[in-house]
PDB file of C-alpha atoms in Angstrom:
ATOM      1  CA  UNK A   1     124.697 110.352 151.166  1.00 47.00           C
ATOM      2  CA  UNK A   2     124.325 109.784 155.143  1.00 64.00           C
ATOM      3  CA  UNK A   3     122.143 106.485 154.788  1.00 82.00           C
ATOM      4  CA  UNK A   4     121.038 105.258 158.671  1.00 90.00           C
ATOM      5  CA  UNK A   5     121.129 102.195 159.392  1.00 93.00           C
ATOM      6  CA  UNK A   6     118.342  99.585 160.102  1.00 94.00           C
ATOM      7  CA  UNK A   7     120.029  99.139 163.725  1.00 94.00           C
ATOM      8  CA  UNK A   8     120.297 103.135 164.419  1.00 94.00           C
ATOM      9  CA  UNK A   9     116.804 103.479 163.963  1.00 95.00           C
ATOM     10  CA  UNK A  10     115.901 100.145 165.955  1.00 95.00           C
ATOM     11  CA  UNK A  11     118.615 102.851 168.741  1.00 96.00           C
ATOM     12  CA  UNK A  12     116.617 105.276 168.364  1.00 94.00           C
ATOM     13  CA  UNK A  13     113.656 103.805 169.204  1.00 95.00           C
ATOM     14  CA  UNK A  14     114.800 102.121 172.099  1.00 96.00           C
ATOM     15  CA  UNK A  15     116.146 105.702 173.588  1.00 96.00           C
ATOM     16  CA  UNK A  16     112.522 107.096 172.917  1.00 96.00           C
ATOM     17  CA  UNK A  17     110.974 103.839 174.858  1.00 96.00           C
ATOM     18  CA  UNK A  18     109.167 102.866 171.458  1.00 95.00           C
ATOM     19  CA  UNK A  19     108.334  99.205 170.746  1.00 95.00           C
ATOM     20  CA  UNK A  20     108.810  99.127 166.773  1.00 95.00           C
ATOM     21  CA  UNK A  21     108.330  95.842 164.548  1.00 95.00           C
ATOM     22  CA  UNK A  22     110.776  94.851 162.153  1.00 95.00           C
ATOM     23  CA  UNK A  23     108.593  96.103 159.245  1.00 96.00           C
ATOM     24  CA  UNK A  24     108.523  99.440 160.856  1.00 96.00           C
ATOM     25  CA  UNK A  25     112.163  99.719 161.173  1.00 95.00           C
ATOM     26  CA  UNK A  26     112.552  99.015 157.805  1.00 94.00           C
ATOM     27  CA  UNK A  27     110.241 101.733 156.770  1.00 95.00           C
ATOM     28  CA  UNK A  28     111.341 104.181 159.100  1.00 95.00           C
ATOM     29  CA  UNK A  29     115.104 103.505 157.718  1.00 95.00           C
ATOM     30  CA  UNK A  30     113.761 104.046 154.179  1.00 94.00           C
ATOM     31  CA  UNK A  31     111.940 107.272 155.152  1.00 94.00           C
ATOM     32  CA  UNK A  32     114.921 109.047 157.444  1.00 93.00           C
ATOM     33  CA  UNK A  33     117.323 107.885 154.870  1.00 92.00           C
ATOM     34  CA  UNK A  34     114.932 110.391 152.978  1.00 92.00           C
ATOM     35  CA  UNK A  35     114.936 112.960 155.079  1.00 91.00           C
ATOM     36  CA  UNK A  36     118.532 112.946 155.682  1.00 90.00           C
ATOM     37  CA  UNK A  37     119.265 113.225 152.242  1.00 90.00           C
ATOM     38  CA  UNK A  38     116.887 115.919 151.740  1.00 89.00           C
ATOM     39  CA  UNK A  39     118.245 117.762 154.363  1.00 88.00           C
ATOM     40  CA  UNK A  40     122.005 117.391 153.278  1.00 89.00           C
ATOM     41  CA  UNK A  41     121.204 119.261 149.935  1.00 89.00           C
ATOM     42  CA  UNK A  42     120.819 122.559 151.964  1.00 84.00           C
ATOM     43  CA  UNK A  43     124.709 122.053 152.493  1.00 85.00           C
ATOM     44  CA  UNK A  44     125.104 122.350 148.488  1.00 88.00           C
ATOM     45  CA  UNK A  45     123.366 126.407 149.388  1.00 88.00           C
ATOM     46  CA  UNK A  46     126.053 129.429 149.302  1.00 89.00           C
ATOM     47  CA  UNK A  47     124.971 130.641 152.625  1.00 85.00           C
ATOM     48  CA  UNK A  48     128.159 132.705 153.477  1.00 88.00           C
ATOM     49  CA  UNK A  49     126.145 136.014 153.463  1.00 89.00           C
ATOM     50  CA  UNK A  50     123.402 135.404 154.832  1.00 86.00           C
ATOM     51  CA  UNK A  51     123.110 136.488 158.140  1.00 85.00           C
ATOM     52  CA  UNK A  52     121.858 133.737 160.526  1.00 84.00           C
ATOM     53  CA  UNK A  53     118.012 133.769 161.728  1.00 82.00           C
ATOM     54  CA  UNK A  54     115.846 132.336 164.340  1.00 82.00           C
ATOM     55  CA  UNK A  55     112.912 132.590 162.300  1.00 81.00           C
ATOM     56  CA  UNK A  56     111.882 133.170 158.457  1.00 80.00           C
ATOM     57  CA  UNK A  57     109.537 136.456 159.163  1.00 82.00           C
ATOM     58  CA  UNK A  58     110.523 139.539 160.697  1.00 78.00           C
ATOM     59  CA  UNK A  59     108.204 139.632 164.268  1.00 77.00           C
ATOM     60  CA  UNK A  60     107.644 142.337 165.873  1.00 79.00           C
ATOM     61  CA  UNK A  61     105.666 143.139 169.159  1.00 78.00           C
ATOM     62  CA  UNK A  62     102.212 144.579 168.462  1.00 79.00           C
ATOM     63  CA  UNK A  63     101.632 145.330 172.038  1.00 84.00           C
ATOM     64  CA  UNK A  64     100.756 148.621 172.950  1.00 82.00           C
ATOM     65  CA  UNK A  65     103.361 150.529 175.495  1.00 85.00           C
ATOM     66  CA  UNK A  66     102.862 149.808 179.118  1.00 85.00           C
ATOM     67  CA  UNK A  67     102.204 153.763 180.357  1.00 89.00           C
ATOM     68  CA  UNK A  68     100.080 154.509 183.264  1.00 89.00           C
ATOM     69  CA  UNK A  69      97.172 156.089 183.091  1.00 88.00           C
ATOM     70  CA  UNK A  70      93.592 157.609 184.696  1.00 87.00           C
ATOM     71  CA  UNK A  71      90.839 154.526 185.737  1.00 86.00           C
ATOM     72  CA  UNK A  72      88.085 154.724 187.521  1.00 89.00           C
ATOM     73  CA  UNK A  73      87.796 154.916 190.707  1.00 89.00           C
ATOM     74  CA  UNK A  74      86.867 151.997 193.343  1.00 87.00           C
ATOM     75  CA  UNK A  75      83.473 153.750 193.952  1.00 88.00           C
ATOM     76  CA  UNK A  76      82.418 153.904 190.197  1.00 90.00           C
ATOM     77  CA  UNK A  77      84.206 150.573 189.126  1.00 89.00           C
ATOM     78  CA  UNK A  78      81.398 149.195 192.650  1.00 91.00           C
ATOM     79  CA  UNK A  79      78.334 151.091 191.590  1.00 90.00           C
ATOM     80  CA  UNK A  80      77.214 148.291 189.209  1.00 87.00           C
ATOM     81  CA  UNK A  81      78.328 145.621 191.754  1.00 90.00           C
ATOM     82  CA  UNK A  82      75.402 143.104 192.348  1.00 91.00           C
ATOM     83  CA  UNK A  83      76.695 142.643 195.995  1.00 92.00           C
ATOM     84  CA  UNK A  84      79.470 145.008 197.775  1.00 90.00           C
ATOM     85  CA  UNK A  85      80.840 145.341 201.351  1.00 90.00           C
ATOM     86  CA  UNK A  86      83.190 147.420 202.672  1.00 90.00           C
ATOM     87  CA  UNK A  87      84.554 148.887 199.798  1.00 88.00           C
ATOM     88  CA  UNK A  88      84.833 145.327 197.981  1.00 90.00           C
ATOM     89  CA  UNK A  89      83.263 143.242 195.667  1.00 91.00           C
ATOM     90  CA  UNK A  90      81.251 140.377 197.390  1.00 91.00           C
ATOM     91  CA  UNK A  91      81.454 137.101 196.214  1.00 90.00           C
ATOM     92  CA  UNK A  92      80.011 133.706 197.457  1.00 87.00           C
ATOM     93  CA  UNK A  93      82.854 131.725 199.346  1.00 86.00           C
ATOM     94  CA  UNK A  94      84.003 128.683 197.481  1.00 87.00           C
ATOM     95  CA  UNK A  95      85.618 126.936 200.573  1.00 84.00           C
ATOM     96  CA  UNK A  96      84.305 125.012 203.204  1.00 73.00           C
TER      97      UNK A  96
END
């Protein structure tokens, strides 16, 4: 068992620019200790084949190919424009 130390975690802190009281480095030993030892009993796993994985589900990309394709034109994509000029949209200017 990897048990961490009371001072490691009081390290640890310090490198994240925490400010922990001495109850809360005693807790937060007692609950990495946890975690650590947790964690260690994936070692005990026969992972020799298994082939290694970024992620536990099989993703896949449910985008749509990129192909080009007929739009409208400017003319029809401007007929419903509430304001137009000069083959653009019009638009109220936002800078003074």
């Amino acid at each position: 068992m990897a048990d961490i130390s009371k001072d490691e975690v009081k390290h640890v802190a310090n490198l994240a620019r925490l400010a922990i009281t001495e109850e809360e480095a005693d807790m937060f030993t007692d609950q990495l200790s946890s975690i650590i030892e947790y964690a260690e009993q994936l070692n005990e796993l026969d992972t020799e084949h298994i082939e290694p994985t970024t992620h536990v589900l099989d993703l896949k990309n449910v985008m749509r190919k990129d192909e080009p394709k007929e739009w409208i034109s400017r003319d029809e994509a401007l007929k419903n424009a509430p304001d137009k000029q000069d083959g653009y949209f019009r638009v109220p200017s936002i800078l003074e």
